[in-house]
Coordinates of C-alpha atoms in Angstrom, one line a residue:
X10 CA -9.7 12.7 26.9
X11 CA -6.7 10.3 25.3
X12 CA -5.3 9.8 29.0
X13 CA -9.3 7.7 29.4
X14 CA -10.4 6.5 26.3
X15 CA -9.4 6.1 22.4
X16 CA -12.7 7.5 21.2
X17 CA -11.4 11.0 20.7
X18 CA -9.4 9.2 18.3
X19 CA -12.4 7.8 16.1
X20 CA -14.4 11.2 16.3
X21 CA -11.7 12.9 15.2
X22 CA -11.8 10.1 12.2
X23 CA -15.1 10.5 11.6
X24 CA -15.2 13.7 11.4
X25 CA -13.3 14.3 8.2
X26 CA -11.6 10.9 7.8
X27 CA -8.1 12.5 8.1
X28 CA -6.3 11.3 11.1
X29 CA -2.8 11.7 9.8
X30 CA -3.2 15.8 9.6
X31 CA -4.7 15.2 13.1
X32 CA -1.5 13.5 14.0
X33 CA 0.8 16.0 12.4
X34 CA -1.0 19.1 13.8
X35 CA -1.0 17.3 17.3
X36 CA 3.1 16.6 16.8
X37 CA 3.5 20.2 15.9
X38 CA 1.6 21.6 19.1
X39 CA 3.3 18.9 21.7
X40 CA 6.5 17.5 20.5
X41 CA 8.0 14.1 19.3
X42 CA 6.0 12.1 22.0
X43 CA 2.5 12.7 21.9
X44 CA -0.1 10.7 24.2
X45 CA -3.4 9.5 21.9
X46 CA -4.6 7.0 24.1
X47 CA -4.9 5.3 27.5
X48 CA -1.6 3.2 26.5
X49 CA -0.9 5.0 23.2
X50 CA 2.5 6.8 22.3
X51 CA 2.3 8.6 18.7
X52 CA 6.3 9.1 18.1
X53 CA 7.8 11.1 15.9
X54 CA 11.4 10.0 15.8
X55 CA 13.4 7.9 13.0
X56 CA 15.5 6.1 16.0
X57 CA 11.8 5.2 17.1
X58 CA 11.4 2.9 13.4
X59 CA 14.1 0.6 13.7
X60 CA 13.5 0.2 17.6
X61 CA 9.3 -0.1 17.5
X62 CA 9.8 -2.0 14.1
X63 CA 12.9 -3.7 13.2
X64 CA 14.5 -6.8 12.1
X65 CA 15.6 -6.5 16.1
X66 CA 12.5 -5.5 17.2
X67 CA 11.5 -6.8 20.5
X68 CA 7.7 -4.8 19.8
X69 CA 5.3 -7.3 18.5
X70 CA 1.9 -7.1 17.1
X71 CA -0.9 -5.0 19.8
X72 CA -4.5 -6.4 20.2
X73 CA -5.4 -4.4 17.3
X74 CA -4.7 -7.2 15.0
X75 CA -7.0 -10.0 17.1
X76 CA -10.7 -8.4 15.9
X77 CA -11.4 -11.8 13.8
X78 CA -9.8 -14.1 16.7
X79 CA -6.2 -15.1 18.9
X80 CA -6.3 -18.3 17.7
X81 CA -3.4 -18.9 15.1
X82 CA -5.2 -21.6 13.6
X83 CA -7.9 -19.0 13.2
X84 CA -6.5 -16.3 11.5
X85 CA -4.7 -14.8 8.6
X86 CA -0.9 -14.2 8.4
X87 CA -1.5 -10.3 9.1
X88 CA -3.4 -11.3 12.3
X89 CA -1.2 -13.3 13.6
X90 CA 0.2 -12.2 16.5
X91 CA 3.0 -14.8 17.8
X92 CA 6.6 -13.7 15.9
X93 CA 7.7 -17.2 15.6
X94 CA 4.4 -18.3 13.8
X95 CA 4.4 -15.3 12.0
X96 CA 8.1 -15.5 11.1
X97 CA 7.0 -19.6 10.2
X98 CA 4.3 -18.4 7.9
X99 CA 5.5 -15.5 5.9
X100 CA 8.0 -18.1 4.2
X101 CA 5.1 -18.9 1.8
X102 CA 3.8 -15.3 1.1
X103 CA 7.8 -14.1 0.5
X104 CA 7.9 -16.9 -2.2
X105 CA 5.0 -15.9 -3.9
X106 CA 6.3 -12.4 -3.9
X107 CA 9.8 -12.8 -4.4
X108 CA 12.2 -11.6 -7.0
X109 CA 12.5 -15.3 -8.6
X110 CA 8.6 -15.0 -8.9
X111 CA 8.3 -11.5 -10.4
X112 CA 9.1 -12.6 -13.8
X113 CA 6.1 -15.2 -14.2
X114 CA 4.0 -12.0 -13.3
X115 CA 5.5 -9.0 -15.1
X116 CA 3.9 -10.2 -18.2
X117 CA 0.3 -9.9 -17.0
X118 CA 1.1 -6.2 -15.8
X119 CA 2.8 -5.8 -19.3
X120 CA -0.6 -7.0 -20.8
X121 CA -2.5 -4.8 -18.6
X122 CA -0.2 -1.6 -18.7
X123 CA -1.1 -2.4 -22.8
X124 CA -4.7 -1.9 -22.0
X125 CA -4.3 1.1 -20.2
X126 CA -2.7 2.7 -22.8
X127 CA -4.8 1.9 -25.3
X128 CA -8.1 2.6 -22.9
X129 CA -6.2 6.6 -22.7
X130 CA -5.1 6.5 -26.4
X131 CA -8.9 6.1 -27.3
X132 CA -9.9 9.2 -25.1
X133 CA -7.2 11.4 -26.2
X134 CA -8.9 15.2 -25.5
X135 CA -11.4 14.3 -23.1
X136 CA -11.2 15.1 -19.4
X137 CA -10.2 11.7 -17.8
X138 CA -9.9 10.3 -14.2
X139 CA -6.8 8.7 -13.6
X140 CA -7.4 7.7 -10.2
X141 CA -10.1 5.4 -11.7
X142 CA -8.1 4.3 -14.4
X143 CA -4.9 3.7 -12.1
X144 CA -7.5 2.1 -9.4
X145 CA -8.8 -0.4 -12.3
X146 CA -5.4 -1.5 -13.0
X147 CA -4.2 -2.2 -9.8
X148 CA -7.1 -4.6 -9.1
X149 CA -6.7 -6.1 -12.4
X150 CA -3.3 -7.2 -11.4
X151 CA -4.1 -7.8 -8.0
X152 CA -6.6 -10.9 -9.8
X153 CA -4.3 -11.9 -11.8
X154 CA -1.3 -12.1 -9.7
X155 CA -2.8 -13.3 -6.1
X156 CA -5.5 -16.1 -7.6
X157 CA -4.6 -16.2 -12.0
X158 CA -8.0 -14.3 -12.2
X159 CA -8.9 -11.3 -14.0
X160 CA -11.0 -8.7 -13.0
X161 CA -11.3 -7.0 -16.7
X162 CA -12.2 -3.7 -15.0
X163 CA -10.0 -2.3 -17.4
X164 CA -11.4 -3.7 -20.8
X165 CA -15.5 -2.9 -19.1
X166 CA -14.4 0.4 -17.3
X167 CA -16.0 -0.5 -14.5
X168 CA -15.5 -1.5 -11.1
X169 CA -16.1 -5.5 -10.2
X170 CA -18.9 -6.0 -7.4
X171 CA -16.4 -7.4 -4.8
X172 CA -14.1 -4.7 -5.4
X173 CA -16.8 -2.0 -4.5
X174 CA -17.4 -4.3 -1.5
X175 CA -13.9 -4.0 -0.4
X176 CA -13.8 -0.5 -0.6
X177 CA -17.0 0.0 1.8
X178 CA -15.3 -2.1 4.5
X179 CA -11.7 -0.2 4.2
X180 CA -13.9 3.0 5.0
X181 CA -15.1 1.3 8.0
X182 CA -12.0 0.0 8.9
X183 CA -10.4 3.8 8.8
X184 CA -12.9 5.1 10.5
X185 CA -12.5 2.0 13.4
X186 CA -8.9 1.7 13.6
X187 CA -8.6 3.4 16.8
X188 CA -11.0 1.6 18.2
X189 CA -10.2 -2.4 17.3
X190 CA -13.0 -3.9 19.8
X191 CA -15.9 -2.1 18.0
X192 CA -14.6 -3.8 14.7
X193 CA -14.7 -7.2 16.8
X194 CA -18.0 -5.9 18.5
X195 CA -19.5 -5.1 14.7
X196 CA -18.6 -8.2 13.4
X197 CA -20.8 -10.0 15.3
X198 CA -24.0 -8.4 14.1
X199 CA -25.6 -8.9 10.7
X200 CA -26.3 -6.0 8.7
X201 CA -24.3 -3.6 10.9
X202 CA -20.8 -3.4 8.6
X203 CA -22.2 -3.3 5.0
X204 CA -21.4 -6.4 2.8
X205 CA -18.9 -7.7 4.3
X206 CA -20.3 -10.8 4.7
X207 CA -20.9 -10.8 1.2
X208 CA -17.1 -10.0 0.5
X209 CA -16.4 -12.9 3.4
X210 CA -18.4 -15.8 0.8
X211 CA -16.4 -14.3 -2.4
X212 CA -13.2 -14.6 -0.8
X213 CA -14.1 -18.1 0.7
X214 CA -15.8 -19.0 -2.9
X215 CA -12.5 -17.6 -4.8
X216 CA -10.4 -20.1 -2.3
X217 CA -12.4 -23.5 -2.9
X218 CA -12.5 -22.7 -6.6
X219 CA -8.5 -22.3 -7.2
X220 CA -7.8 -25.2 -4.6
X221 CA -9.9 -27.4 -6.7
X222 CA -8.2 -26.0 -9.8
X223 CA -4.5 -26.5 -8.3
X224 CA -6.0 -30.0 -7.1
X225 CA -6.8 -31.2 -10.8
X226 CA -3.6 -29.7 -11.9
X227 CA -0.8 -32.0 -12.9
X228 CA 1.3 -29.4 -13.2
X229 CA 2.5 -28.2 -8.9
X230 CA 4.5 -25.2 -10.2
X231 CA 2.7 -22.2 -8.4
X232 CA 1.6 -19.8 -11.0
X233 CA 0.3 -16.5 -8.4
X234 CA 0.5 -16.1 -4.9
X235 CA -2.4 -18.2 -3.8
X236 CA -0.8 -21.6 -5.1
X237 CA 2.3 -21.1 -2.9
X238 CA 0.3 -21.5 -0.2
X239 CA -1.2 -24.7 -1.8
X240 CA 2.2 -25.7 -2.3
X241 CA 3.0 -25.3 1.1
X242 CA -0.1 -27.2 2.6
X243 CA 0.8 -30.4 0.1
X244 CA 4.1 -30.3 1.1
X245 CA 2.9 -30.1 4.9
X246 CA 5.7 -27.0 5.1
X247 CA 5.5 -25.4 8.0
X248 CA 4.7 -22.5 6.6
X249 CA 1.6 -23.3 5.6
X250 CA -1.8 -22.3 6.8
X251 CA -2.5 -23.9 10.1
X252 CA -6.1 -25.4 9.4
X253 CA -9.3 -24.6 6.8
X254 CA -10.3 -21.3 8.3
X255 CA -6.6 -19.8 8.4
X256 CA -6.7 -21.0 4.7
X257 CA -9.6 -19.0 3.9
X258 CA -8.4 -16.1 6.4
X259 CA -5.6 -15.9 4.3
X260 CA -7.4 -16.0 1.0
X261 CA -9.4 -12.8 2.4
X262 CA -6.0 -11.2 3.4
X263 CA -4.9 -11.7 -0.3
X264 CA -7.7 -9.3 -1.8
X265 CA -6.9 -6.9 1.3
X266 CA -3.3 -7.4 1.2
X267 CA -3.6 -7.0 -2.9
X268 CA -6.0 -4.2 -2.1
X269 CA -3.1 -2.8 0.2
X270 CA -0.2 -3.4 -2.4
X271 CA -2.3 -2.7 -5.6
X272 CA -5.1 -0.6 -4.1
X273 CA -2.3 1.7 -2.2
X274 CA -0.2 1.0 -5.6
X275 CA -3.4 2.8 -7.7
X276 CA -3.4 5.5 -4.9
X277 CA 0.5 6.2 -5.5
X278 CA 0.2 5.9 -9.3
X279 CA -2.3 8.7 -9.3
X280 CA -0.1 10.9 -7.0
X281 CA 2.8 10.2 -8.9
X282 CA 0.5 12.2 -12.0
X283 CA -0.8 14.7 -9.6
X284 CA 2.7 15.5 -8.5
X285 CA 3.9 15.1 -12.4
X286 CA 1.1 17.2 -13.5
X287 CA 1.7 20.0 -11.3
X288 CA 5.9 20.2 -11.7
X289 CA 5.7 19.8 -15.6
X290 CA 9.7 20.8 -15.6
X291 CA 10.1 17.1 -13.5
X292 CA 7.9 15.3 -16.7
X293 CA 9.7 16.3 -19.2
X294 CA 13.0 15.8 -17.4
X295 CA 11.8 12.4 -16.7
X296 CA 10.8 11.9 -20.4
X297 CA 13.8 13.2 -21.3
X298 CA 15.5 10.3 -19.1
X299 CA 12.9 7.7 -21.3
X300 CA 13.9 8.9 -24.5
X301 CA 17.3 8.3 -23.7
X302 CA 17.5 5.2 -22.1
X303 CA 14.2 3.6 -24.9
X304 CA 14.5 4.4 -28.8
X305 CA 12.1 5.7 -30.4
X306 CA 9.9 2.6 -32.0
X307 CA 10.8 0.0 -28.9
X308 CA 9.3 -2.9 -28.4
X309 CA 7.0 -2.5 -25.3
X310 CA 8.5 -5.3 -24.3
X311 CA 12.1 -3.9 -23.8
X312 CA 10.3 -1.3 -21.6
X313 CA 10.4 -3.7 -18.3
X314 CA 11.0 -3.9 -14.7
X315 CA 14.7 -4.7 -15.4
X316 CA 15.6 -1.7 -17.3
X317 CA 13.3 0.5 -15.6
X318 CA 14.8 -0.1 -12.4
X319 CA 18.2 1.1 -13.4
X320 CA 16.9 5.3 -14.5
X321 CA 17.5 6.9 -11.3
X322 CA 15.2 10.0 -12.1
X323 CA 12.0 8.0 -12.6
X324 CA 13.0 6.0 -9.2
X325 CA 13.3 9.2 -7.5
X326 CA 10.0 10.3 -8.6
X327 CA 8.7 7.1 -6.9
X328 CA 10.5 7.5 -3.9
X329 CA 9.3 11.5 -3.7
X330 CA 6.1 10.1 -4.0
X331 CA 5.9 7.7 -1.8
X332 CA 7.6 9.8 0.8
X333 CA 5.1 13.0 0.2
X334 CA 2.1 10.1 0.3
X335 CA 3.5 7.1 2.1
X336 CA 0.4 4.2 1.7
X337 CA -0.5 4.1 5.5
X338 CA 0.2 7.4 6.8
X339 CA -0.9 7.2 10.3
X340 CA 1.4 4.3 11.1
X341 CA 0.6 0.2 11.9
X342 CA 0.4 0.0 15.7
X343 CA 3.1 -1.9 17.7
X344 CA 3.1 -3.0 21.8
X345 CA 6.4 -2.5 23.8
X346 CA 7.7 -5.3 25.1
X347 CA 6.9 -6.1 28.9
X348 CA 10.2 -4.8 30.2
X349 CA 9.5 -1.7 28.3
X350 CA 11.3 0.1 25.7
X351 CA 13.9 3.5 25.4
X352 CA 13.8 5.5 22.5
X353 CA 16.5 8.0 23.0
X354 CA 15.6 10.2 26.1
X355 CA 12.3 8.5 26.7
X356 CA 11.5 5.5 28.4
X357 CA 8.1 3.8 27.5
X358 CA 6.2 1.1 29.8
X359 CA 6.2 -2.1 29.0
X360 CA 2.8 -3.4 27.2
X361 CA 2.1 0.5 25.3
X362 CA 0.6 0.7 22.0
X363 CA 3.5 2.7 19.7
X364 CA 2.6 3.9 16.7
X365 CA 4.9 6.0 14.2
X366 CA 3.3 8.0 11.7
X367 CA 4.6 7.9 7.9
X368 CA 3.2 11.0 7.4
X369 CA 4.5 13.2 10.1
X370 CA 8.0 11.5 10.3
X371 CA 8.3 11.4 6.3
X372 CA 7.3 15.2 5.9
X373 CA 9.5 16.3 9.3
X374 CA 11.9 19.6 7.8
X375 CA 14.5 18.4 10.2
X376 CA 14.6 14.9 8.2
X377 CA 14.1 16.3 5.1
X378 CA 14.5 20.0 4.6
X379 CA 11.2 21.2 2.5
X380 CA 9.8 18.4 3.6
X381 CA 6.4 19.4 2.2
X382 CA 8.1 20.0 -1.2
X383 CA 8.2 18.0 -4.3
X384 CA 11.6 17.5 -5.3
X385 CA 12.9 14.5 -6.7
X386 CA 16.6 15.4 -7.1
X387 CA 16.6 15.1 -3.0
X388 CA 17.2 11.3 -3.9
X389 CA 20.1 12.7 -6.4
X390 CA 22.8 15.2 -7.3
X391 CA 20.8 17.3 -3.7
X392 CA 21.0 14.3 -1.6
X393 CA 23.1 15.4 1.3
X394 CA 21.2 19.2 1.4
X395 CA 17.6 17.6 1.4
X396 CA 18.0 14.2 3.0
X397 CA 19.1 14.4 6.4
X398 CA 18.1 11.1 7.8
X399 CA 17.7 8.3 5.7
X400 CA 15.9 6.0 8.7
X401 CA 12.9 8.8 8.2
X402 CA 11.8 6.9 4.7
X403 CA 10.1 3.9 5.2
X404 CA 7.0 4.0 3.1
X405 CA 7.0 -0.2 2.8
X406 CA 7.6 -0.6 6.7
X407 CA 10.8 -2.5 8.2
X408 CA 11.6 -5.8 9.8
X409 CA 9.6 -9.0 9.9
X410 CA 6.2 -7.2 8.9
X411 CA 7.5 -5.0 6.2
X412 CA 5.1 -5.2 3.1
X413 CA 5.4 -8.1 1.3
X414 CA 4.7 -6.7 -1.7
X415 CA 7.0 -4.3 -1.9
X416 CA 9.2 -5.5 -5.2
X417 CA 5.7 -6.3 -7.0
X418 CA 4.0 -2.6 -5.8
X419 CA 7.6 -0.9 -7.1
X420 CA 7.6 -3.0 -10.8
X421 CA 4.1 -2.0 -11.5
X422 CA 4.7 1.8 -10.6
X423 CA 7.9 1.8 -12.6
X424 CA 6.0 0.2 -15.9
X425 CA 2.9 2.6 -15.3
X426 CA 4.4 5.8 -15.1
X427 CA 7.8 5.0 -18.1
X428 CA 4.9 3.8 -20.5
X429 CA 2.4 6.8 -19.9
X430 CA 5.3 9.4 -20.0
X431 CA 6.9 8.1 -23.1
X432 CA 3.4 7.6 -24.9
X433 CA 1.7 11.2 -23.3
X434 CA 2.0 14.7 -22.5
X435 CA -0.2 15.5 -19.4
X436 CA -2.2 18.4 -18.3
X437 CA -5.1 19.5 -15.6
X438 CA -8.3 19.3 -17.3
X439 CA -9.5 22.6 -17.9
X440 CA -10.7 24.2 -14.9
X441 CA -9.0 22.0 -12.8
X442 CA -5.5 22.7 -10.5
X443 CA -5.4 19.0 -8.5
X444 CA -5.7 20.8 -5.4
X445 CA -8.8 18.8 -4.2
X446 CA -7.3 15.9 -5.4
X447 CA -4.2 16.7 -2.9
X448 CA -5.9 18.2 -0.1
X449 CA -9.2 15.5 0.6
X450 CA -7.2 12.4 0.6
X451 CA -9.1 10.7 3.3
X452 CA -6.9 7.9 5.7
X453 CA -8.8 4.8 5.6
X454 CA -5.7 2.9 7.3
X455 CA -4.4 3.2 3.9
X456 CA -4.6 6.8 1.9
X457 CA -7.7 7.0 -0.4
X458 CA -8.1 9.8 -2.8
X459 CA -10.7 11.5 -5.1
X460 CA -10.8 11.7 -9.0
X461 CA -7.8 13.8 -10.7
X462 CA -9.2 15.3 -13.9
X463 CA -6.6 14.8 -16.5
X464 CA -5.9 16.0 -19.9
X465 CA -3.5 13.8 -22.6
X466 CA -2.3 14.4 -25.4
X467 CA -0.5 12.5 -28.0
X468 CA 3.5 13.1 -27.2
X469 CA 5.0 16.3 -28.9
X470 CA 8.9 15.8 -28.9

């Protein structure tokens, strides 16, 4: 049925929203090239990243990303398709999210990672969800980083309406991605994808509120993301948003793209605890690594992205998660160029969707022996055992549409898990093992996963 038609694809999505196991059971029955579609190559090859995604790339962007419109004056960065006005655009977005601009935001994480704490500190016995609690952060910072807003799910314990409305369409988008000309199709009709056009008017509302706000300013030193591209338009830089609607496009993209780096960032967080919680040996050595490099009696303060960054256990816990659980497991789909394209003893058409999977290539025992194991000292002193090709990790993607957010998604990780572990001991919640938790994430295009019962406890040392 994949040689007519990418509808198998969807069922198989709908049926238990878990394409990526489809993908890796379909790998393991017929090989490294596997056919999912009319003009669809699943491929499950490191030599296939560089070459399908590449700073060298000659792949580009499939009609997958066109459901809202081809016109680049229409459309978000993410949609657009052309390289060189992608390439002309993203200038604005990697300001926003560079390394310079980190600082002016690591002290709203700081503030937030505060609450957290405090919010688990205040339920110290009780059975508690971290995948909620780790969701509610990420948002927070996700306001307060894209558009200087917060969300104060974390102080209410609750989720914000938008949010909740974002979350409906991500299903839908999961469920869809197969199959982009239903989304485009659906669109169209009222009443037919949820509240999206609610979540449309919040975005635009969000947009015209800040731009009035950076308008009034006297002050044109961008504070979050959104004002870069402010910046951008005032300055008629070229990588600016090419009219009103790829403004507002691009305001929508920020809550996705925030939901994508802080949603997917909430997602890791809790796998990070679900992995922590079941190897307690790997906590305590990674507490062990806290206690060593923090004082006891530190200022919070101290505890930041800088110092963090330089304790190689903790970032080998990160990367072990993010390899186990990479944050779009089924892959972002890429079109050979028209001359077509050879990766190693294949030759692909010209014009063929390529797609390759995170999760298969990341859990592969030939690039990583154990591949299904949890074992952070793979990134260590076991490196050249249980890392046998370095080109198979590429949880962020590669090349001109890696993840933007990358440096952000990897300082908020570092400061959640350091504070929890030096502040808490962890446990399953009585009667609970994590195994649902591990074994019904669902692949919405991004993972999503179900509560994870914790218990914590006030550190023993």
């Amino acid at each position: 049925m994949a040689s007519v038609t990418r509808i198998s694809a969807a069922i198989h999505a709908t049926k238990r929203t878990q394409y990526h196991l489809d993908l890796k059971e379909m790998h393991r029955k017929y090989g490294d090239f596997v056919r999912t579609g009319p003009r669809e190559i699943s491929i499950n090859r490191p030599s296939a990243v560089h070459l399908t995604a590449g700073p060298q790339s000659a792949c580009t962007k499939p009609t997958w990303y066109s459901h809202v419109s081809d016109n680049v004056t229409q459309v978000s960065l993410n949609s657009t398709r052309s390289p060189d006005a992608h390439r002309r655009r993203r200038r604005a977005w990697d300001r926003g999210f560079s390394m310079k601009a980190l600082p002016i935001y690591e002290p709203r994480l700081q503030h937030k990672v505060d609450v957290l704490v405090s919010q688990i500190r205040s339920r110290l016995g009780q059975p508690l969800n971290i995948t909620q609690w780790t969701m509610y952060l990420a948002f927070d910072v996700m306001g307060l980083v894209g558009f200087s807003k917060d969300f104060r799910q974390l102080e209410d314990a609750a989720e914000h309406a938008a949010i909740k409305e974002l979350h409906e369409q991500m299903l839908v988008l999961g469920i869809l991605k197969p199959v982009p000309w239903v989304l485009t199709i659906l669109g169209g009709i009222q009443g037919l994808v949820g509240n999206y056009g609610q979540f449309m008017t919040y975005c635009a509302d969000r947009i015209a509120e800040k731009k009035a706000e950076w308008e009034a300013s006297g002050s044109k030193v961008p504070q979050d993301i959104i004002s870069w591209l402010f910046k951008a338009i005032d300055e008629k830089d070229q990588s600016a948003p090419p009219g009103e609607q790829a403004l507002n496009e691009d305001g929508r993209l920020l809550i996705i793209t925030g939901r994508q780096v802080h949603d997917t960032t909430g997602v890791a967080l809790a796998n990070a605890f679900y992995f922590l919680t079941k190897h307690p040996a790997v906590y305590k050595k990674l507490q062990a690594e806290l206690d060593a490099a923090f004082a006891e009696g530190s200022e919070t303060s101290n505890i930041n992205n800088e110092a963090l960054r330089k304790l190689p256990y903790l970032e080998a816990i990160i990367n072990e998660t993010l390899r186990l659980k990479p944050a779009v497991p089924s892959g972002q789909p890429r079109q050979t160029p028209p001359e077509g394209l050879q990766i190693d003893e294949v030759w692909i058409p010209g014009d063929t969707i390529v797609v390759v999977p995170q999760y298969v290539v990341q859990r592969d025992d030939r690039y990583f022996p154990a591949g299904d194991e949890f074992i952070p000292e793979r990134w260590l002193d076991q490196k050249d055992k249980l890392v046998k090709h370095e080109g198979a990790f590429f949880p962020f993607q590669l090349g001109r549409y890696g993840c933007v957010g990358k440096q952000l998604a990897l300082m908020e990780m570092r400061l959640v898990i350091a504070r929890i572990a030096r502040e808490f001991d962890i446990g399953f919640a009585p009667g609970q093992t994590g195994e649902a938790f591990d074994r019904d994430a669902k692949d919405t295009f991004t993972f999503t996963v179900g509560p994870l019962m914790l218990d914590f406890k006030g550190r023993s040392k």
